[in-house]
Amino acid sequence: MPDDGDIQAAATLVRTTARAAVAVHEDPDLDALGAAVGLIDLLDLCGGHGVLRVRPGTELPRCDWFLDVATVQHGPPASGETLFVVDSGSLERTALDLQGWVGTVVNIDHHPDNERFGDVALVRPAASSAAEIVCQIAEALGRVPTPRGATALYTGILFDTGHFRH
């Protein structure tokens, strides 16, 4: 297991960020969205506010059992906001146009080919899913997700493990 400094750095930013944007990869799947909603839940539990940011026209899979459409906004975050990128191997692969945007980037991913971009790169290839890594952040924060956040994280883990078959 890698040094826990990356988990602590990500947890500190979750705990101290007042306003944050969360981005996912293009054509997001249930792990990307589950991790994003779980992270937004943690931001809210820590007194901040998070939203899912996608480019206009991005199709999201039906997941209304955990995704509140009020947390989805179109277009890039405001300059200076912290951007948490979940389940994406590179900034270019996100479902968000970031040209000209400036701010802190936290990269949370489980893919071994991740480019290790961002100010904090929490990349754990041994993790089953990005949602599992968000669960590790919750543990580092000593926080228990709300029922909606827990459902999102469970859905992400369930999806990326093929219903625990692999």
PDB file of C-alpha atoms in Angstrom:
ATOM      1  CA  MET A   1       0.000   0.000   0.000  1.00  0.00           C
ATOM      2  CA  PRO A   2       1.344   3.483  -0.884  1.00  0.00           C
ATOM      3  CA  ASP A   3       2.241   6.111   1.675  1.00  0.00           C
ATOM      4  CA  ASP A   4      -0.895   7.514   3.325  1.00  0.00           C
ATOM      5  CA  GLY A   5       0.306  11.085   2.748  1.00  0.00           C
ATOM      6  CA  ASP A   6      -1.752  11.290  -0.435  1.00  0.00           C
ATOM      7  CA  ILE A   7      -4.911  10.222   1.447  1.00  0.00           C
ATOM      8  CA  GLN A   8      -4.214  12.777   4.179  1.00  0.00           C
ATOM      9  CA  ALA A   9      -3.585  15.545   1.610  1.00  0.00           C
ATOM     10  CA  ALA A  10      -6.874  14.757  -0.167  1.00  0.00           C
ATOM     11  CA  ALA A  11      -8.751  14.501   3.155  1.00  0.00           C
ATOM     12  CA  THR A  12      -7.364  17.867   4.263  1.00  0.00           C
ATOM     13  CA  LEU A  13      -8.620  19.504   1.074  1.00  0.00           C
ATOM     14  CA  VAL A  14     -12.057  17.896   1.498  1.00  0.00           C
ATOM     15  CA  ARG A  15     -12.186  19.142   5.098  1.00  0.00           C
ATOM     16  CA  THR A  16     -11.013  22.709   4.350  1.00  0.00           C
ATOM     17  CA  THR A  17     -12.536  23.535   0.964  1.00  0.00           C
ATOM     18  CA  ALA A  18     -15.591  25.785   1.116  1.00  0.00           C
ATOM     19  CA  ARG A  19     -16.614  25.443  -2.551  1.00  0.00           C
ATOM     20  CA  ALA A  20     -15.492  22.659  -4.840  1.00  0.00           C
ATOM     21  CA  ALA A  21     -16.248  21.187  -8.214  1.00  0.00           C
ATOM     22  CA  VAL A  22     -16.085  17.481  -8.980  1.00  0.00           C
ATOM     23  CA  ALA A  23     -15.370  16.236 -12.501  1.00  0.00           C
ATOM     24  CA  VAL A  24     -15.706  12.757 -14.016  1.00  0.00           C
ATOM     25  CA  HIS A  25     -14.476  11.154 -17.227  1.00  0.00           C
ATOM     26  CA  GLU A  26     -16.278  11.442 -20.568  1.00  0.00           C
ATOM     27  CA  ASP A  27     -19.248   9.090 -20.902  1.00  0.00           C
ATOM     28  CA  PRO A  28     -19.302   8.629 -17.121  1.00  0.00           C
ATOM     29  CA  ASP A  29     -20.164   5.240 -15.681  1.00  0.00           C
ATOM     30  CA  LEU A  30     -21.581   4.362 -12.280  1.00  0.00           C
ATOM     31  CA  ASP A  31     -18.173   4.234 -10.585  1.00  0.00           C
ATOM     32  CA  ALA A  32     -17.321   7.752 -11.742  1.00  0.00           C
ATOM     33  CA  LEU A  33     -20.715   9.120 -10.696  1.00  0.00           C
ATOM     34  CA  GLY A  34     -20.841   7.116  -7.471  1.00  0.00           C
ATOM     35  CA  ALA A  35     -17.399   8.385  -6.461  1.00  0.00           C
ATOM     36  CA  ALA A  36     -18.378  11.949  -7.430  1.00  0.00           C
ATOM     37  CA  VAL A  37     -21.613  11.916  -5.406  1.00  0.00           C
ATOM     38  CA  GLY A  38     -19.831  10.260  -2.470  1.00  0.00           C
ATOM     39  CA  LEU A  39     -17.184  12.991  -2.569  1.00  0.00           C
ATOM     40  CA  ILE A  40     -19.808  15.746  -2.788  1.00  0.00           C
ATOM     41  CA  ASP A  41     -21.473  14.157   0.251  1.00  0.00           C
ATOM     42  CA  LEU A  42     -18.172  14.278   2.179  1.00  0.00           C
ATOM     43  CA  LEU A  43     -17.589  17.912   1.203  1.00  0.00           C
ATOM     44  CA  ASP A  44     -21.061  18.774   2.500  1.00  0.00           C
ATOM     45  CA  LEU A  45     -20.516  16.785   5.722  1.00  0.00           C
ATOM     46  CA  CYS A  46     -17.332  18.779   6.334  1.00  0.00           C
ATOM     47  CA  GLY A  47     -19.165  22.105   5.991  1.00  0.00           C
ATOM     48  CA  GLY A  48     -18.273  22.820   2.377  1.00  0.00           C
ATOM     49  CA  HIS A  49     -20.304  22.692  -0.787  1.00  0.00           C
ATOM     50  CA  GLY A  50     -19.630  20.543  -3.828  1.00  0.00           C
ATOM     51  CA  VAL A  51     -21.187  20.259  -7.264  1.00  0.00           C
ATOM     52  CA  LEU A  52     -20.685  17.900 -10.180  1.00  0.00           C
ATOM     53  CA  ARG A  53     -19.453  19.884 -13.188  1.00  0.00           C
ATOM     54  CA  VAL A  54     -19.826  18.548 -16.732  1.00  0.00           C
ATOM     55  CA  ARG A  55     -19.684  20.098 -20.170  1.00  0.00           C
ATOM     56  CA  PRO A  56     -23.068  21.028 -21.673  1.00  0.00           C
ATOM     57  CA  GLY A  57     -24.599  18.101 -23.563  1.00  0.00           C
ATOM     58  CA  THR A  58     -22.933  15.426 -21.407  1.00  0.00           C
ATOM     59  CA  GLU A  59     -25.211  12.416 -21.128  1.00  0.00           C
ATOM     60  CA  LEU A  60     -25.392  10.977 -17.634  1.00  0.00           C
ATOM     61  CA  PRO A  61     -26.646   7.435 -17.057  1.00  0.00           C
ATOM     62  CA  ARG A  62     -29.897   7.082 -15.167  1.00  0.00           C
ATOM     63  CA  CYS A  63     -28.920   6.953 -11.512  1.00  0.00           C
ATOM     64  CA  ASP A  64     -31.585   9.008  -9.770  1.00  0.00           C
ATOM     65  CA  TRP A  65     -31.482   6.708  -6.754  1.00  0.00           C
ATOM     66  CA  PHE A  66     -28.337   8.584  -5.682  1.00  0.00           C
ATOM     67  CA  LEU A  67     -27.669  11.509  -8.053  1.00  0.00           C
ATOM     68  CA  ASP A  68     -29.537  14.690  -7.166  1.00  0.00           C
ATOM     69  CA  VAL A  69     -29.712  16.696 -10.411  1.00  0.00           C
ATOM     70  CA  ALA A  70     -29.510  19.885  -8.332  1.00  0.00           C
ATOM     71  CA  THR A  71     -25.819  19.055  -7.739  1.00  0.00           C
ATOM     72  CA  VAL A  72     -25.052  18.973 -11.497  1.00  0.00           C
ATOM     73  CA  GLN A  73     -23.864  22.175 -13.171  1.00  0.00           C
ATOM     74  CA  HIS A  74     -22.595  22.782 -16.687  1.00  0.00           C
ATOM     75  CA  GLY A  75     -19.329  24.411 -17.618  1.00  0.00           C
ATOM     76  CA  PRO A  76     -16.012  24.825 -15.843  1.00  0.00           C
ATOM     77  CA  PRO A  77     -15.713  25.809 -12.195  1.00  0.00           C
ATOM     78  CA  ALA A  78     -14.891  29.368 -11.229  1.00  0.00           C
ATOM     79  CA  SER A  79     -11.192  30.174 -11.335  1.00  0.00           C
ATOM     80  CA  GLY A  80      -9.602  29.479  -7.996  1.00  0.00           C
ATOM     81  CA  GLU A  81     -12.053  26.751  -6.978  1.00  0.00           C
ATOM     82  CA  THR A  82     -10.725  23.358  -6.029  1.00  0.00           C
ATOM     83  CA  LEU A  83     -11.459  20.698  -8.646  1.00  0.00           C
ATOM     84  CA  PHE A  84     -11.630  17.058  -7.595  1.00  0.00           C
ATOM     85  CA  VAL A  85     -11.258  14.799 -10.642  1.00  0.00           C
ATOM     86  CA  VAL A  86     -12.484  11.251  -9.993  1.00  0.00           C
ATOM     87  CA  ASP A  87     -11.990   8.110 -12.092  1.00  0.00           C
ATOM     88  CA  SER A  88     -10.196   9.864 -14.943  1.00  0.00           C
ATOM     89  CA  GLY A  89      -6.696   9.029 -16.160  1.00  0.00           C
ATOM     90  CA  SER A  90      -6.021  12.554 -17.434  1.00  0.00           C
ATOM     91  CA  LEU A  91      -7.460  16.066 -17.349  1.00  0.00           C
ATOM     92  CA  GLU A  92      -8.082  15.825 -21.097  1.00  0.00           C
ATOM     93  CA  ARG A  93     -10.400  12.853 -20.556  1.00  0.00           C
ATOM     94  CA  THR A  94     -12.743  14.700 -18.194  1.00  0.00           C
ATOM     95  CA  ALA A  95     -16.261  15.601 -19.248  1.00  0.00           C
ATOM     96  CA  LEU A  96     -15.341  19.242 -18.760  1.00  0.00           C
ATOM     97  CA  ASP A  97     -13.622  21.939 -20.803  1.00  0.00           C
ATOM     98  CA  LEU A  98     -10.865  23.410 -18.621  1.00  0.00           C
ATOM     99  CA  GLN A  99      -9.007  25.586 -21.118  1.00  0.00           C
ATOM    100  CA  GLY A 100      -8.014  28.783 -19.311  1.00  0.00           C
ATOM    101  CA  TRP A 101      -9.217  27.522 -15.924  1.00  0.00           C
ATOM    102  CA  VAL A 102      -6.845  27.924 -12.977  1.00  0.00           C
ATOM    103  CA  GLY A 103      -7.189  26.297  -9.574  1.00  0.00           C
ATOM    104  CA  THR A 104      -6.165  23.426  -7.318  1.00  0.00           C
ATOM    105  CA  VAL A 105      -6.647  19.947  -8.807  1.00  0.00           C
ATOM    106  CA  VAL A 106      -7.067  16.770  -6.763  1.00  0.00           C
ATOM    107  CA  ASN A 107      -6.760  13.591  -8.847  1.00  0.00           C
ATOM    108  CA  ILE A 108      -8.548  10.537  -7.350  1.00  0.00           C
ATOM    109  CA  ASP A 109      -8.274   7.414  -9.484  1.00  0.00           C
ATOM    110  CA  HIS A 110      -7.607   3.678  -9.533  1.00  0.00           C
ATOM    111  CA  HIS A 111      -6.385   3.179 -13.107  1.00  0.00           C
ATOM    112  CA  PRO A 112      -2.703   2.184 -13.438  1.00  0.00           C
ATOM    113  CA  ASP A 113      -2.249   4.350 -16.559  1.00  0.00           C
ATOM    114  CA  ASN A 114      -3.255   7.537 -14.700  1.00  0.00           C
ATOM    115  CA  GLU A 115      -0.961  10.440 -15.663  1.00  0.00           C
ATOM    116  CA  ARG A 116      -0.528  11.455 -11.989  1.00  0.00           C
ATOM    117  CA  PHE A 117      -1.708  14.986 -12.777  1.00  0.00           C
ATOM    118  CA  GLY A 118      -2.848  17.569 -10.264  1.00  0.00           C
ATOM    119  CA  ASP A 119      -1.628  19.223  -7.102  1.00  0.00           C
ATOM    120  CA  VAL A 120      -2.585  16.077  -5.190  1.00  0.00           C
ATOM    121  CA  ALA A 121      -2.524  12.732  -7.024  1.00  0.00           C
ATOM    122  CA  LEU A 122      -4.303  10.031  -5.018  1.00  0.00           C
ATOM    123  CA  VAL A 123      -3.878   7.128  -7.430  1.00  0.00           C
ATOM    124  CA  ARG A 124      -4.361   3.625  -6.045  1.00  0.00           C
ATOM    125  CA  PRO A 125      -4.238   0.970  -8.799  1.00  0.00           C
ATOM    126  CA  ALA A 126      -4.916  -1.789  -6.245  1.00  0.00           C
ATOM    127  CA  ALA A 127      -8.317  -0.258  -5.418  1.00  0.00           C
ATOM    128  CA  SER A 128     -11.374  -1.854  -7.002  1.00  0.00           C
ATOM    129  CA  SER A 129     -12.860   1.496  -7.967  1.00  0.00           C
ATOM    130  CA  ALA A 130     -12.649   5.239  -7.501  1.00  0.00           C
ATOM    131  CA  ALA A 131     -15.587   4.874  -5.099  1.00  0.00           C
ATOM    132  CA  GLU A 132     -13.442   2.643  -2.875  1.00  0.00           C
ATOM    133  CA  ILE A 133     -10.813   5.395  -2.674  1.00  0.00           C
ATOM    134  CA  VAL A 134     -13.476   7.933  -1.676  1.00  0.00           C
ATOM    135  CA  CYS A 135     -14.455   5.490   1.104  1.00  0.00           C
ATOM    136  CA  GLN A 136     -10.811   5.591   2.244  1.00  0.00           C
ATOM    137  CA  ILE A 137     -10.984   9.401   2.330  1.00  0.00           C
ATOM    138  CA  ALA A 138     -14.157   9.184   4.447  1.00  0.00           C
ATOM    139  CA  GLU A 139     -12.328   6.874   6.837  1.00  0.00           C
ATOM    140  CA  ALA A 140      -9.365   9.286   7.037  1.00  0.00           C
ATOM    141  CA  LEU A 141     -11.822  12.082   7.833  1.00  0.00           C
ATOM    142  CA  GLY A 142     -13.607  10.003  10.461  1.00  0.00           C
ATOM    143  CA  ARG A 143     -16.890  10.658   8.630  1.00  0.00           C
ATOM    144  CA  VAL A 144     -19.758   8.304   7.838  1.00  0.00           C
ATOM    145  CA  PRO A 145     -21.474   9.110   4.522  1.00  0.00           C
ATOM    146  CA  THR A 146     -25.162   9.955   4.510  1.00  0.00           C
ATOM    147  CA  PRO A 147     -27.504   7.275   3.130  1.00  0.00           C
ATOM    148  CA  ARG A 148     -27.398   8.955  -0.309  1.00  0.00           C
ATOM    149  CA  GLY A 149     -23.588   9.152  -0.253  1.00  0.00           C
ATOM    150  CA  ALA A 150     -23.248   5.560   0.948  1.00  0.00           C
ATOM    151  CA  THR A 151     -25.634   4.353  -1.771  1.00  0.00           C
ATOM    152  CA  ALA A 152     -23.579   6.195  -4.409  1.00  0.00           C
ATOM    153  CA  LEU A 153     -20.309   4.725  -3.156  1.00  0.00           C
ATOM    154  CA  TYR A 154     -21.736   1.211  -2.913  1.00  0.00           C
ATOM    155  CA  THR A 155     -23.105   1.533  -6.452  1.00  0.00           C
ATOM    156  CA  GLY A 156     -19.676   2.605  -7.749  1.00  0.00           C
ATOM    157  CA  ILE A 157     -17.920  -0.319  -6.074  1.00  0.00           C
ATOM    158  CA  LEU A 158     -20.622  -2.748  -7.204  1.00  0.00           C
ATOM    159  CA  PHE A 159     -20.362  -1.542 -10.814  1.00  0.00           C
ATOM    160  CA  ASP A 160     -16.578  -1.666 -11.118  1.00  0.00           C
ATOM    161  CA  THR A 161     -16.302  -5.100  -9.497  1.00  0.00           C
ATOM    162  CA  GLY A 162     -18.968  -6.637 -11.744  1.00  0.00           C
ATOM    163  CA  HIS A 163     -21.202  -7.194  -8.714  1.00  0.00           C
ATOM    164  CA  PHE A 164     -18.191  -8.548  -6.756  1.00  0.00           C
ATOM    165  CA  ARG A 165     -17.358 -11.128  -9.420  1.00  0.00           C
ATOM    166  CA  HIS A 166     -13.894  -9.702 -10.066  1.00  0.00           C
TER     167      HIS A 166
END
